[in-house]
Structures are given as C-alpha cells and as structure tokens.
Short mmCIF file of C-alpha atoms and ligand atoms in Angstrom, two decimals:
data_model
loop_
_atom_site.label_atom_id
_atom_site.label_comp_id
_atom_site.label_asym_id
_atom_site.label_seq_id
_atom_site.Cartn_x
_atom_site.Cartn_y
_atom_site.Cartn_z
CA UNK A 1 -16.21 -28.84 12.44
CA UNK A 2 -14.01 -31.71 13.55
CA UNK A 3 -10.54 -30.77 14.84
CA UNK A 4 -7.90 -30.28 13.75
CA UNK A 5 -9.00 -27.66 11.24
CA UNK A 6 -6.99 -27.43 8.05
CA UNK A 7 -6.74 -23.89 6.72
CA UNK A 8 -4.93 -22.78 3.56
CA UNK A 9 -3.67 -19.23 3.26
CA UNK A 10 -3.13 -18.53 -0.42
CA UNK A 11 -0.62 -15.68 -0.86
CA UNK A 12 2.36 -15.03 1.40
CA UNK A 13 2.19 -11.22 1.40
CA UNK A 14 1.60 -9.29 4.61
CA UNK A 15 -2.18 -9.83 4.44
CA UNK A 16 -1.78 -13.62 4.21
CA UNK A 17 0.84 -13.69 6.96
CA UNK A 18 -1.25 -11.52 9.28
CA UNK A 19 -4.14 -13.92 8.66
CA UNK A 20 -1.91 -16.87 9.53
CA UNK A 21 -0.79 -15.25 12.81
CA UNK A 22 -4.39 -14.44 13.77
CA UNK A 23 -5.46 -18.00 12.98
CA UNK A 24 -2.68 -19.32 15.22
CA UNK A 25 -3.73 -16.95 18.01
CA UNK A 26 -7.48 -17.52 17.84
CA UNK A 27 -8.24 -20.86 16.15
CA UNK A 28 -8.32 -24.06 18.22
CA UNK A 29 -4.95 -25.48 19.19
CA UNK A 30 -3.67 -27.91 16.60
CA UNK A 31 -5.16 -26.06 13.62
CA UNK A 32 -3.05 -26.89 10.58
CA UNK A 33 -2.20 -23.72 8.70
CA UNK A 34 -0.40 -23.83 5.37
CA UNK A 35 0.74 -20.71 3.50
CA UNK A 36 1.03 -21.19 -0.27
CA UNK A 37 3.25 -18.60 -1.94
CA UNK A 38 3.86 -18.78 -5.66
CA UNK A 39 7.18 -16.96 -5.63
CA UNK A 40 10.38 -18.09 -4.00
CA UNK A 41 10.03 -15.66 -1.08
CA UNK A 42 7.46 -14.46 1.41
CA UNK A 43 6.46 -10.84 1.88
CA UNK A 44 4.91 -9.82 -1.44
CA UNK A 45 5.49 -6.07 -1.72
CA UNK A 46 7.63 -6.08 1.45
CA UNK A 47 11.19 -6.83 0.47
CA UNK A 48 14.33 -5.68 2.20
CA UNK A 49 17.48 -5.89 0.09
CA UNK A 50 20.98 -4.56 0.40
CA UNK A 51 22.82 -1.78 -1.38
CA UNK A 52 26.36 -0.62 -0.65
CA UNK A 53 26.28 -2.60 2.59
CA UNK A 54 23.07 -1.02 3.94
CA UNK A 55 19.67 -2.69 4.33
CA UNK A 56 17.38 -0.97 1.84
CA UNK A 57 13.68 -1.41 1.18
CA UNK A 58 13.15 -2.49 -2.41
CA UNK A 59 9.37 -2.35 -1.85
CA UNK A 60 7.25 -0.81 0.89
CA UNK A 61 9.29 1.43 3.15
CA UNK A 62 7.30 2.30 6.26
CA UNK A 63 3.91 2.02 7.93
CA UNK A 64 1.45 4.45 9.42
CA UNK A 65 1.63 4.45 13.21
CA UNK A 66 -2.05 5.24 13.75
CA UNK A 67 -5.27 3.96 12.28
CA UNK A 68 -7.91 6.39 10.97
CA UNK A 69 -9.83 6.23 14.28
CA UNK A 70 -6.76 7.50 16.16
CA UNK A 71 -5.61 4.26 17.80
CA UNK A 72 -2.43 2.33 17.17
CA UNK A 73 -2.39 0.99 13.61
CA UNK A 74 -2.83 -2.72 12.94
CA UNK A 75 0.75 -2.80 11.64
CA UNK A 76 2.11 -1.49 14.95
CA UNK A 77 -0.05 -3.95 16.90
CA UNK A 78 1.29 -6.83 14.80
CA UNK A 79 4.87 -5.63 15.23
CA UNK A 80 4.37 -5.62 18.99
CA UNK A 81 2.60 -9.00 18.95
CA UNK A 82 5.69 -10.39 17.20
CA UNK A 83 8.03 -8.93 19.81
CA UNK A 84 9.56 -6.40 17.42
CA UNK A 85 8.26 -3.22 19.10
CA UNK A 86 11.75 -2.17 20.16
CA UNK A 87 12.87 -2.12 16.54
CA UNK A 88 10.38 0.56 15.48
CA UNK A 89 12.18 3.69 14.31
CA UNK A 90 10.75 6.95 12.99
CA UNK A 91 11.93 9.42 10.38
CA UNK A 92 14.54 11.82 11.72
CA UNK A 93 13.60 14.29 9.01
CA UNK A 94 9.89 14.41 8.22
CA UNK A 95 9.62 17.45 6.00
CA UNK A 96 9.18 16.61 2.31
CA UNK A 97 8.97 18.91 -0.69
CA UNK A 98 6.97 19.31 -3.86
CA UNK A 99 8.44 20.12 -7.22
CA UNK A 100 6.79 23.28 -8.46
CA UNK A 101 7.99 24.87 -11.70
CA UNK A 102 11.14 22.76 -11.58
CA UNK A 103 12.19 23.72 -8.03
CA UNK A 104 11.53 22.41 -4.52
CA UNK A 105 8.99 23.91 -2.12
CA UNK A 106 8.13 22.48 1.30
CA UNK A 107 4.85 20.54 1.37
CA UNK A 108 2.44 22.65 3.41
CA UNK A 109 1.26 21.13 6.69
CA UNK A 110 -2.32 20.64 7.87
CA UNK A 111 -3.54 18.71 4.85
CA UNK A 112 -5.10 15.27 4.58
CA UNK A 113 -3.15 13.59 1.76
CA UNK A 114 -2.85 17.04 0.21
CA UNK A 115 -6.46 18.12 0.77
CA UNK A 116 -6.18 21.32 2.83
CA UNK A 117 -8.07 22.04 6.03
CA UNK A 118 -6.84 25.64 5.79
CA UNK A 119 -6.65 27.16 2.32
CA UNK A 120 -4.28 29.93 3.46
CA UNK A 121 -1.56 27.38 4.31
CA UNK A 122 -1.32 25.94 0.79
CA UNK A 123 -0.86 29.17 -1.16
CA UNK A 124 2.93 28.62 -1.27
CA UNK A 125 2.33 25.83 -3.79
CA UNK A 126 -1.19 26.25 -5.19
CA UNK A 127 -3.79 28.98 -5.52
CA UNK A 128 -7.25 27.85 -4.44
CA UNK A 129 -10.15 28.99 -6.68
CA UNK A 130 -11.47 32.48 -5.85
CA UNK A 131 -14.94 31.23 -4.88
CA UNK A 132 -13.59 28.15 -3.13
CA UNK A 133 -15.72 25.91 -0.94
CA UNK A 134 -19.06 27.68 -0.40
CA UNK A 135 -21.46 26.07 2.09
CA UNK A 136 -23.32 23.50 0.02
CA UNK A 137 -26.42 23.70 2.23
CA UNK A 138 -26.22 19.91 2.49
CA UNK A 139 -23.54 17.28 3.07
CA UNK A 140 -20.90 17.08 0.36
CA UNK A 141 -21.50 13.38 -0.18
CA UNK A 142 -24.76 11.40 -0.10
CA UNK A 143 -25.06 8.48 2.32
CA UNK A 144 -24.30 5.77 -0.27
CA UNK A 145 -22.32 7.84 -2.74
CA UNK A 146 -18.70 7.71 -3.78
CA UNK A 147 -16.79 10.15 -5.97
CA UNK A 148 -13.24 10.51 -7.21
CA UNK A 149 -10.99 12.51 -4.90
CA UNK A 150 -10.03 14.74 -7.84
CA UNK A 151 -13.62 15.51 -8.80
CA UNK A 152 -14.52 16.55 -5.26
CA UNK A 153 -11.41 18.67 -4.62
CA UNK A 154 -11.51 20.24 -8.10
CA UNK A 155 -15.13 21.28 -7.58
CA UNK A 156 -14.48 22.76 -4.13
CA UNK A 157 -10.92 24.20 -4.31
CA UNK A 158 -10.09 24.46 -8.03
CA UNK A 159 -7.64 22.74 -10.37
CA UNK A 160 -4.31 23.90 -8.91
CA UNK A 161 -4.92 22.33 -5.51
CA UNK A 162 -5.60 19.01 -7.26
CA UNK A 163 -2.79 19.17 -9.79
CA UNK A 164 -0.05 20.50 -7.51
CA UNK A 165 -0.92 19.02 -4.16
CA UNK A 166 -3.49 16.21 -4.03
CA UNK A 167 -2.51 14.47 -7.26
CA UNK A 168 1.20 14.14 -6.42
CA UNK A 169 0.45 13.04 -2.86
CA UNK A 170 -2.08 10.39 -3.93
CA UNK A 171 0.23 9.53 -6.83
CA UNK A 172 3.03 8.93 -4.33
CA UNK A 173 0.93 6.15 -2.77
CA UNK A 174 -1.12 4.75 -5.67
CA UNK A 175 0.82 5.82 -8.78
CA UNK A 176 -2.64 6.83 -9.95
CA UNK A 177 -4.55 10.03 -10.60
CA UNK A 178 -6.75 11.84 -8.11
CA UNK A 179 -9.37 12.17 -10.84
CA UNK A 180 -9.74 8.37 -11.02
CA UNK A 181 -9.34 7.29 -7.40
CA UNK A 182 -12.28 6.56 -5.08
CA UNK A 183 -12.69 8.90 -2.11
CA UNK A 184 -14.33 6.14 -0.04
CA UNK A 185 -11.50 3.65 -0.51
CA UNK A 186 -8.44 5.93 -0.59
CA UNK A 187 -9.57 8.50 2.02
CA UNK A 188 -12.21 6.76 4.14
CA UNK A 189 -12.02 9.22 7.04
CA UNK A 190 -12.59 12.17 4.70
CA UNK A 191 -15.47 10.32 3.00
CA UNK A 192 -17.14 9.75 6.39
CA UNK A 193 -16.80 13.42 7.29
CA UNK A 194 -18.05 14.50 3.83
CA UNK A 195 -21.32 12.67 4.52
CA UNK A 196 -21.95 15.16 7.33
CA UNK A 197 -20.07 18.38 6.56
CA UNK A 198 -21.20 21.06 4.08
CA UNK A 199 -17.73 22.30 3.14
CA UNK A 200 -14.58 20.44 2.25
CA UNK A 201 -12.48 22.49 4.69
CA UNK A 202 -15.01 21.47 7.36
CA UNK A 203 -14.78 17.82 6.32
CA UNK A 204 -10.95 17.81 6.45
CA UNK A 205 -10.99 19.41 9.90
CA UNK A 206 -13.65 16.97 11.14
CA UNK A 207 -11.63 14.00 9.84
CA UNK A 208 -8.49 15.36 11.52
CA UNK A 209 -10.35 15.99 14.78
CA UNK A 210 -11.71 12.43 14.73
CA UNK A 211 -8.14 11.11 14.87
CA UNK A 212 -6.28 13.65 17.00
CA UNK A 213 -2.53 13.29 17.04
CA UNK A 214 -0.48 14.15 20.09
CA UNK A 215 1.89 17.01 19.22
CA UNK A 216 5.15 15.57 17.93
CA UNK A 217 3.78 12.01 17.70
CA UNK A 218 5.39 10.28 14.74
CA UNK A 219 3.21 9.57 11.72
CA UNK A 220 5.37 6.83 10.19
CA UNK A 221 7.53 4.04 11.48
CA UNK A 222 9.64 1.28 10.08
CA UNK A 223 11.80 -1.49 11.51
CA UNK A 224 15.53 -1.15 12.01
CA UNK A 225 16.89 -4.10 10.07
CA UNK A 226 14.14 -3.84 7.47
CA UNK A 227 10.53 -4.82 6.94
CA UNK A 228 11.52 -8.34 5.92
CA UNK A 229 12.10 -8.96 9.64
CA UNK A 230 8.34 -8.45 10.09
CA UNK A 231 7.67 -10.97 7.33
CA UNK A 232 9.99 -13.58 8.85
CA UNK A 233 8.68 -13.05 12.37
CA UNK A 234 5.06 -13.35 11.24
CA UNK A 235 5.78 -16.57 9.36
CA UNK A 236 7.54 -18.03 12.40
CA UNK A 237 4.87 -16.95 14.92
CA UNK A 238 2.08 -18.39 12.78
CA UNK A 239 3.58 -21.86 13.09
CA UNK A 240 2.31 -22.38 9.55
CA UNK A 241 3.81 -24.78 7.08
CA UNK A 242 5.20 -22.41 4.47
CA UNK A 243 5.21 -23.58 0.86
CA UNK A 244 7.32 -21.31 -1.33
CA UNK A 245 7.28 -21.71 -5.10
CA UNK A 246 3.79 -23.16 -4.67
CA UNK A 247 1.28 -21.38 -6.93
CA UNK A 248 -2.33 -22.30 -6.29
CA UNK A 249 -3.68 -22.77 -9.82
CA UNK A 250 -7.20 -23.93 -9.05
CA UNK A 251 -9.54 -23.61 -6.15
CA UNK A 252 -12.83 -25.51 -6.16
CA UNK A 253 -15.52 -26.06 -3.56
CA UNK A 254 -15.43 -29.60 -2.14
CA UNK A 255 -18.35 -30.16 0.24
CA UNK A 256 -18.13 -27.51 2.98
CA UNK A 257 -14.39 -27.18 2.29
CA UNK A 258 -12.05 -26.70 -0.64
CA UNK A 259 -9.78 -28.52 -3.05
CA UNK A 260 -6.61 -26.71 -4.11
CA UNK A 261 -4.55 -27.55 -7.16
CA UNK A 262 -0.99 -26.56 -6.32
CA UNK A 263 2.10 -26.38 -8.54
CA UNK A 264 2.76 -26.89 -12.21
CA UNK A 265 0.38 -28.67 -14.58
CA UNK A 266 2.77 -31.59 -14.95
CA UNK A 267 3.10 -32.50 -11.29
CA UNK A 268 0.05 -30.82 -9.79
CA UNK A 269 -0.72 -31.62 -6.19
CA UNK A 270 -4.32 -31.81 -4.94
CA UNK A 271 -4.91 -30.62 -1.38
CA UNK A 272 -8.18 -30.71 0.57
CA UNK A 273 -8.76 -28.14 3.30
CA UNK A 274 -11.62 -26.92 5.48
CA UNK A 275 -11.17 -23.22 4.78
CA UNK A 276 -9.20 -20.76 2.65
CA UNK A 277 -7.96 -17.23 3.17
CA UNK A 278 -7.47 -15.94 -0.36
CA UNK A 279 -4.82 -13.22 0.04
CA UNK A 280 -3.63 -12.71 -3.52
CA UNK A 281 -4.14 -9.59 -5.69
CA UNK A 282 -7.56 -9.18 -7.31
CA UNK A 283 -6.69 -10.53 -10.74
CA UNK A 284 -5.25 -13.90 -9.67
CA UNK A 285 -8.10 -14.11 -7.15
CA UNK A 286 -10.64 -13.60 -9.93
CA UNK A 287 -9.04 -16.42 -11.95
CA UNK A 288 -9.39 -18.77 -8.98
CA UNK A 289 -13.02 -17.75 -8.42
CA UNK A 290 -14.16 -17.68 -12.06
CA UNK A 291 -15.08 -21.38 -12.43
CA UNK A 292 -17.62 -21.53 -9.63
CA UNK A 293 -18.45 -17.90 -8.79
CA UNK A 294 -18.28 -16.04 -12.12
CA UNK A 295 -20.25 -12.99 -10.94
CA UNK A 296 -18.02 -12.61 -7.88
CA UNK A 297 -14.94 -13.02 -10.06
CA UNK A 298 -16.22 -10.31 -12.38
CA UNK A 299 -16.82 -7.92 -9.50
CA UNK A 300 -13.37 -8.56 -8.01
CA UNK A 301 -11.35 -8.90 -11.22
CA UNK A 302 -12.32 -5.56 -12.76
CA UNK A 303 -9.74 -3.81 -10.59
CA UNK A 304 -6.90 -2.30 -12.60
CA UNK A 305 -3.29 -1.97 -11.35
CA UNK A 306 -0.43 0.46 -11.97
CA UNK A 307 3.19 -0.64 -12.44
CA UNK A 308 6.11 1.14 -10.84
CA UNK A 309 9.89 0.85 -10.73
CA UNK A 310 12.00 1.83 -7.74
CA UNK A 311 15.49 3.06 -8.60
CA UNK A 312 17.89 3.27 -5.65
CA UNK A 313 21.26 4.96 -6.09
CA UNK A 314 24.24 5.09 -3.72
CA UNK A 315 25.89 8.50 -4.19
CA UNK A 316 29.24 9.53 -2.68
CA UNK A 317 28.86 12.74 -0.64
CA UNK A 318 26.13 14.46 -2.65
CA UNK A 319 24.68 17.83 -1.67
CA UNK A 320 21.21 16.94 -0.46
CA UNK A 321 18.80 19.32 1.24
CA UNK A 322 17.57 18.48 4.75
CA UNK A 323 14.40 16.86 3.43
CA UNK A 324 12.95 13.35 3.57
CA UNK A 325 12.39 13.55 -0.17
CA UNK A 326 10.06 15.11 -2.73
CA UNK A 327 6.96 14.46 -4.80
CA UNK A 328 6.51 15.45 -8.43
CA UNK A 329 3.19 16.58 -9.94
CA UNK A 330 2.61 14.91 -13.34
CA UNK A 331 2.37 18.40 -14.88
CA UNK A 332 6.15 18.87 -14.28
CA UNK A 333 6.96 16.47 -17.13
CA UNK A 334 9.50 14.39 -15.17
CA UNK A 335 9.89 10.62 -15.16
CA UNK A 336 10.41 10.63 -11.38
CA UNK A 337 7.12 10.52 -9.50
CA UNK A 338 8.59 10.66 -6.00
CA UNK A 339 11.98 10.48 -4.36
CA UNK A 340 13.13 9.50 -0.87
CA UNK A 341 16.46 10.53 0.61
CA UNK A 342 16.84 7.36 2.69
CA UNK A 343 20.01 8.39 4.53
CA UNK A 344 18.60 11.83 5.44
CA UNK A 345 15.10 10.63 6.35
CA UNK A 346 16.10 7.66 8.51
CA UNK A 347 18.70 8.14 11.23
CA UNK A 348 19.33 4.40 11.43
CA UNK A 349 20.43 4.39 7.78
CA UNK A 350 22.91 7.28 8.09
CA UNK A 351 26.45 6.32 7.20
CA UNK A 352 29.83 7.41 8.42
CA UNK A 353 31.42 7.29 4.95
CA UNK A 354 29.27 10.12 3.53
CA UNK A 355 27.49 7.82 1.11
CA UNK A 356 23.86 8.76 0.51
CA UNK A 357 21.13 6.32 -0.52
CA UNK A 358 18.45 7.96 -2.64
CA UNK A 359 15.40 6.21 -4.07
CA UNK A 360 13.20 7.40 -6.89
CA UNK A 361 9.93 5.91 -7.92
CA UNK A 362 9.01 5.90 -11.59
CA UNK A 363 5.77 5.02 -13.33
CA UNK A 364 2.27 6.36 -13.26
CA UNK A 365 -0.93 4.51 -14.09
CA UNK A 366 -1.27 4.26 -17.87
CA UNK A 367 2.47 4.78 -18.47
CA UNK A 368 3.63 1.19 -18.13
CA UNK A 369 6.13 1.61 -20.97
CA UNK A 370 8.27 3.86 -18.77
CA UNK A 371 8.73 1.03 -16.30
CA UNK A 372 9.89 -1.26 -19.12
CA UNK A 373 12.94 0.89 -19.95
CA UNK A 374 16.28 -0.78 -19.31
CA UNK A 375 17.86 -0.57 -15.85
CA UNK A 376 20.67 1.61 -17.26
CA UNK A 377 18.22 4.03 -18.88
CA UNK A 378 16.10 4.27 -15.71
CA UNK A 379 19.14 4.86 -13.50
CA UNK A 380 20.63 7.47 -15.85
CA UNK A 381 17.33 9.33 -16.24
CA UNK A 382 16.71 9.33 -12.49
CA UNK A 383 20.26 10.60 -11.86
CA UNK A 384 19.84 13.41 -14.41
CA UNK A 385 16.41 14.46 -13.12
CA UNK A 386 17.59 14.40 -9.48
CA UNK A 387 20.45 16.74 -10.39
CA UNK A 388 18.04 19.06 -12.20
CA UNK A 389 15.50 19.19 -9.35
CA UNK A 390 18.23 19.73 -6.71
CA UNK A 391 20.00 22.29 -8.88
CA UNK A 392 23.40 20.64 -8.38
CA UNK A 393 25.19 18.06 -10.53
CA UNK A 394 25.14 14.91 -8.41
CA UNK A 395 28.23 12.67 -8.27
CA UNK A 396 28.13 9.45 -10.26
CA UNK A 397 26.56 6.60 -8.29
CA UNK A 398 28.86 3.91 -6.87
CA UNK A 399 26.03 1.36 -6.83
CA UNK A 400 22.43 1.14 -7.95
CA UNK A 401 19.43 -1.14 -7.93
CA UNK A 402 16.25 -1.22 -9.99
CA UNK A 403 13.22 -3.04 -8.66
CA UNK A 404 10.17 -3.31 -10.91
CA UNK A 405 6.76 -3.93 -9.40
CA UNK A 406 4.58 -4.80 -12.38
CA UNK A 407 0.82 -4.48 -11.86
CA UNK A 408 1.28 -3.77 -8.18
CA UNK A 409 -0.78 -0.75 -7.14
CA UNK A 410 -4.58 -1.05 -7.23
CA UNK A 411 -6.53 1.74 -8.92
CA UNK A 412 -9.72 1.88 -6.90
CA UNK A 413 -12.32 3.72 -8.93
CA UNK A 414 -15.48 5.12 -7.27
CA UNK A 415 -17.81 2.33 -6.19
CA UNK A 416 -14.94 -0.07 -5.40
CA UNK A 417 -16.09 -0.49 -1.80
CA UNK A 418 -19.61 -1.46 -2.89
CA UNK A 419 -18.29 -3.95 -5.44
CA UNK A 420 -16.13 -5.62 -2.79
CA UNK A 421 -18.99 -5.65 -0.27
CA UNK A 422 -21.25 -7.33 -2.86
CA UNK A 423 -18.57 -9.93 -3.66
CA UNK A 424 -18.04 -10.70 0.02
CA UNK A 425 -21.78 -10.94 0.71
CA UNK A 426 -22.19 -13.41 -2.16
CA UNK A 427 -19.27 -15.51 -0.89
CA UNK A 428 -20.51 -15.44 2.69
CA UNK A 429 -23.95 -16.64 1.59
CA UNK A 430 -22.69 -19.53 -0.53
CA UNK A 431 -19.15 -20.28 0.62
CA UNK A 432 -18.54 -18.92 4.13
CA UNK A 433 -15.32 -20.90 4.55
CA UNK A 434 -13.52 -18.71 2.01
CA UNK A 435 -12.47 -15.16 2.90
CA UNK A 436 -10.82 -12.51 0.73
CA UNK A 437 -7.93 -10.48 2.13
CA UNK A 438 -5.42 -7.89 1.00
CA UNK A 439 -4.92 -4.77 -1.02
CA UNK A 440 -7.18 -5.94 -3.82
CA UNK A 441 -10.16 -5.31 -1.54
CA UNK A 442 -9.54 -3.14 1.49
CA UNK A 443 -6.97 -0.56 0.41
CA UNK A 444 -3.26 -0.08 -0.08
CA UNK A 445 -0.83 -0.06 2.82
CA UNK A 446 0.67 -2.33 5.43
CA UNK A 447 -1.78 -1.46 8.26
CA UNK A 448 -4.84 -1.88 6.04
CA UNK A 449 -3.57 -5.21 4.71
CA UNK A 450 -2.70 -6.49 8.18
CA UNK A 451 -6.21 -5.66 9.37
CA UNK A 452 -7.70 -7.18 6.24
CA UNK A 453 -5.84 -10.46 6.83
CA UNK A 454 -6.82 -10.53 10.50
CA UNK A 455 -10.48 -9.89 9.67
CA UNK A 456 -10.43 -12.69 7.09
CA UNK A 457 -8.98 -15.05 9.72
CA UNK A 458 -11.75 -14.10 12.18
CA UNK A 459 -14.39 -14.77 9.52
CA UNK A 460 -12.94 -18.20 8.86
CA UNK A 461 -12.87 -19.02 12.57
CA UNK A 462 -16.53 -18.00 12.89
CA UNK A 463 -17.48 -20.02 9.82
CA UNK A 464 -15.71 -23.13 11.13
CA UNK A 465 -17.40 -22.98 14.46
CA UNK A 466 -15.85 -20.39 16.71
CA UNK A 467 -12.71 -19.60 18.59
CA UNK A 468 -10.60 -22.12 20.38
CA UNK A 469 -9.34 -19.60 22.90
C1 FAD B 501 6.45 -0.14 -4.66
C2 FAD B 501 5.51 -0.14 -3.51
C3 FAD B 501 5.78 0.61 -2.39
C4 FAD B 501 4.91 0.60 -1.31
N1 FAD B 501 5.21 1.34 -0.20
C5 FAD B 501 4.43 1.24 0.89
C6 FAD B 501 4.80 1.87 2.11
O1 FAD B 501 5.87 2.49 2.23
N2 FAD B 501 3.97 1.73 3.17
C7 FAD B 501 2.80 1.01 3.12
O2 FAD B 501 2.08 0.92 4.13
N3 FAD B 501 2.43 0.38 1.98
C8 FAD B 501 3.22 0.48 0.87
N4 FAD B 501 2.86 -0.16 -0.27
C9 FAD B 501 1.61 -0.92 -0.29
C10 FAD B 501 1.74 -2.24 0.45
O3 FAD B 501 3.04 -2.74 0.31
C11 FAD B 501 0.74 -3.23 -0.09
O4 FAD B 501 -0.56 -2.67 -0.08
C12 FAD B 501 0.73 -4.54 0.72
O5 FAD B 501 2.03 -4.99 0.98
C13 FAD B 501 -0.05 -5.59 -0.06
O6 FAD B 501 -0.07 -6.77 0.68
P1 FAD B 501 -0.93 -8.03 0.22
O7 FAD B 501 -0.60 -9.13 1.13
O8 FAD B 501 -2.35 -7.64 0.04
O9 FAD B 501 -0.44 -8.35 -1.27
P2 FAD B 501 0.96 -8.78 -1.88
O10 FAD B 501 2.08 -8.13 -1.16
O11 FAD B 501 0.80 -8.53 -3.33
O12 FAD B 501 1.04 -10.34 -1.60
C14 FAD B 501 0.31 -11.26 -2.36
C15 FAD B 501 1.13 -12.52 -2.51
O13 FAD B 501 0.35 -13.50 -3.19
C16 FAD B 501 1.22 -14.24 -4.04
N5 FAD B 501 0.39 -14.92 -5.04
C17 FAD B 501 -0.26 -14.38 -6.11
N6 FAD B 501 -0.94 -15.33 -6.77
C18 FAD B 501 -0.73 -16.50 -6.11
C19 FAD B 501 -1.18 -17.83 -6.29
N7 FAD B 501 -2.00 -18.16 -7.30
N8 FAD B 501 -0.76 -18.79 -5.42
C20 FAD B 501 0.06 -18.50 -4.38
N9 FAD B 501 0.52 -17.23 -4.16
C21 FAD B 501 0.12 -16.25 -5.01
C22 FAD B 501 2.16 -13.19 -4.58
O14 FAD B 501 3.35 -13.77 -5.08
C23 FAD B 501 2.39 -12.32 -3.36
O15 FAD B 501 3.52 -12.72 -2.60
C24 FAD B 501 3.72 -0.17 -1.37
C25 FAD B 501 3.44 -0.93 -2.51
C26 FAD B 501 4.33 -0.93 -3.57
C27 FAD B 501 4.02 -1.77 -4.78
#
C-alpha cells in the first residue's frame, strides 16, 4: 500500500479512540487517521458531567485494573500510555450490599460476578440447593459449547444463588438476566475453566487461581477529574482529525479500500479511504454492512440491547451506611437496579459541605418503558426507594440529573462469540481492510473495548502491509 495510508475510524467511543491511538503508535508515520463521530461529543458511553460543583460520571464510572489473565488491564495500559497514570484513584470503600427482603446485606466475598467458589460464604444471602454441585464425571462445558450463566448456575447451585446473587451482579453490568446471558462472552475466564473442571466450585476456584490478585490490590480504578479526561487525551495522542456531528451513513467497498458517505442526505460528503475501523454498536454497524455483506450484517445485527437511565441526586447530609452502594435483585420489585454512593465510595469525590452524591441505575432488559418515565418521576421514585432501602427518610435533593442511555447495553445470548467469529472470518476473507471493534462484539467494559479497538487497529495495519515502526 502506498503511503500515506488513509484510515477512517467510524465511532468516537473508547474502542474507536483506542484504535486511533494504536494506529498512530504502530502505523507508518504520516498515516492520516480520521475519527467520524455522529454525535456532538467524543467518548460514547464515557461522559463526565458536573453536579453540585463536583465532576460526576453520567455514564461509565470505573475500569477493572486487571485483565482476566492477571496482568494490567488494557484500560490501565492506555491510561499510562496517555500519561494519566498518576490520576488513577481507587475506591476508598469497596464493600457493597445486596437488597434481600427489603434490607441491606453485605455482598459475600470470594465470588466471580456472584458465582461462589465457596458455597458456605454465600449463605448470608442465598441458600444453595441441598445436592449442590456433584462431580459431573466430565467437564461442565463441552469444548465448543456455550450456555447461559443462569442455566449453568441454576443447575449446579439452585435458584436462590442465581436470583439473589448472580442475577443482580450481572444485572448491575448488563441490565440483563443471568438466564439469557452467554457464559463465554460475559464470564470468559469461568467458561475456560468450565471446559476442564467437573464442578462449578472447582471452575470458579480455577478461574480465580488463573488470575491471582495480590492481597489488597485494588480491583477498580477511575481517573480523578473524570473519565472524559481519558477520552480527550486519547483523541489528542492519536493525532487524528476528529469530525464531530459526522454520521457515517453509508460504507461501500471501493477497490481494496472504502467509500464513506458522511453527513446528512442533503449535503452528503463522499470520502475515500484505504481502511476502516468500524467501532459503532452492532445495529448501526449492521446497517452499514447490509448492502454488500448481508450475511455478516445479519450475524452482527441480531444483537439486542437494554436501555438504562442513571439518576444522580445531590443530598444534603444524608445518613448513608459505609458502603460503596448496593445491588437489587429483580425479585425485590424495586425500580432501582443498582445504586452507587459516589461520595462514600470515592475519596476524591468527598466534600467538605456534607453533600452526598448518590447515583441509581434504573432499567432492566425488556422494561424499556421504565426508562421513558419523566425525569421528575424517575428522581422521585429513586429518592423514595433509596429511603426505603436505607430505612431512613432521606433529605430532599438540592440538585439532580437524569441521563438516559437508550439501547446501550448488549445482551449477549449463548453463541454470541461464534457469531462474531464467523462475521469476522467472512470479512477477513473478502474485505480485510475493514475491522470491527467495540462492545457489540467483544464484551462490555472499558478494558475489553480498549483491547478490541487496539486489536482492530493491528488487523488493519497487517492488512495494509505491516507496521511502520
Ligand atoms: C450506563 C453505562 C454504564 C457503564 N459503566 C461502566 C463502568 O463503570 N465500567 C466499564 O468498564 N464499563 C462500563 N460500561 C460499559 C462501557 O462503557 C462500554 O462497553 C464501552 O464504553 C463501549 O465503548 P464502544 O466504543 O464500543 O461504544 P460506544 O461508547 O457506544 O461508542 C460508539 C460511538 O459510535 C458513535 N456512532 C454510532 N453510529 C455512528 C455512525 N453511523 N457514524 C459515526 N459515529 C457513530 C456513537 O455516537 C458512539 O459515540 C457502562 C455502559 C453504560 C451504558
């Protein structure tokens, strides 16, 4: 390929931006990178706002410090690459609670997203089945199989462990149900162990042993100043031309490269590039692929999404327990799915005026109507339910903010990983200069999406003829 390469990154979320940084670092000098973002701002689900004078995350809040193999997560590596390592902060209070029968109980330790590695430790919140987890005489999961997390845990530990522990913990991340979500995509380390181990307790312990954590090592981190600083730093370090308010409406193969149709129908702009990193959610991606790769589009576009709303309230001197927050099983009948006590959890957010910032997340997969309630209704319901769960009438909020994230959390059903692998193989065979990146394919979360974007960038560099460094 003749230099300079022209590469379009479609989608200015963290996956697209990580791809742009990796392209800058590894593609030949002079490579022209352009990020096309349909909205007016970069970051996608990363958005730092302000409430009562404090920086508050209106989207993603923190990132995992480690990757499943035990090393530093891709998010941490990117933060360091961007010179922001010194801004990483960790929760001051890590203990969270579960709502059980209307009251709060500490979430038992030693689980993997709620799946216990020691059944004794979870009896404070859920009773495992009497005949739990007999040796299956063979691995729990066949070499090419996938299963829903709920189905596996229900069969091995019984319903209560799923309903009271695993479901709310998975729901806290995906706003979905354990009974629908793919083990391979949502808990890859456990899936790997389940292909070897004969019991689920054994599989959890093997997965934990494969990624040992130094005692006291923090699980989560965020950036003082907010995650939008990561977004801005990535955009700057990529040296990319950033086009905000620039929706890519069509994408068609043009020789070995691509033609993009950018902007509104009336004044559409045609752009020719050598390669594309497609870092938009699965549905818009499927629309862009449908004209020339209908089978791939079908495989990618079948992914469903849940909608959530995040309600943040500023409360004057409330009585809050020393917890980072709580999770709510769907069986409790509350609108709140999870709550975070920002000013308790994060030392850097603590205030001297006694004001507390509390966030509640509302909306489970299949209950989109709840997210469509008015801001006032959502804020009032959250305030009432918080008071009920905490057992104290909370003071009236002095400020509030409602952020809706429509169709934002992918619901990976079993077999998702195979569908994505098939789509990628078909693209690689016919159109190697296009790579898919982001949560629509590789999983939810900042580290996963950073890695996904970086991998897509590497694929593009290989397809165009190798590294320039
Ligand atoms: C409410 C919420 C809270 C979360 N909390 C956490 C958390 O605390 N920690 C964590 O690790 N993860 C969290 N996640 C998950 C994480 O934020 C996401 O998995 C990740 O940010 C997705 O990044 P992405 O780049 O794949 O997609 P996105 O962030 O969705 O970015 C895609 C971008 O593409 C743009 N786009 C779409 N179509 C087009 C088009 N045709 N042309 C141009 N641009 C287009 C969109 O506007 C968007 O900016 C959370 C997610 C949500 C919704």
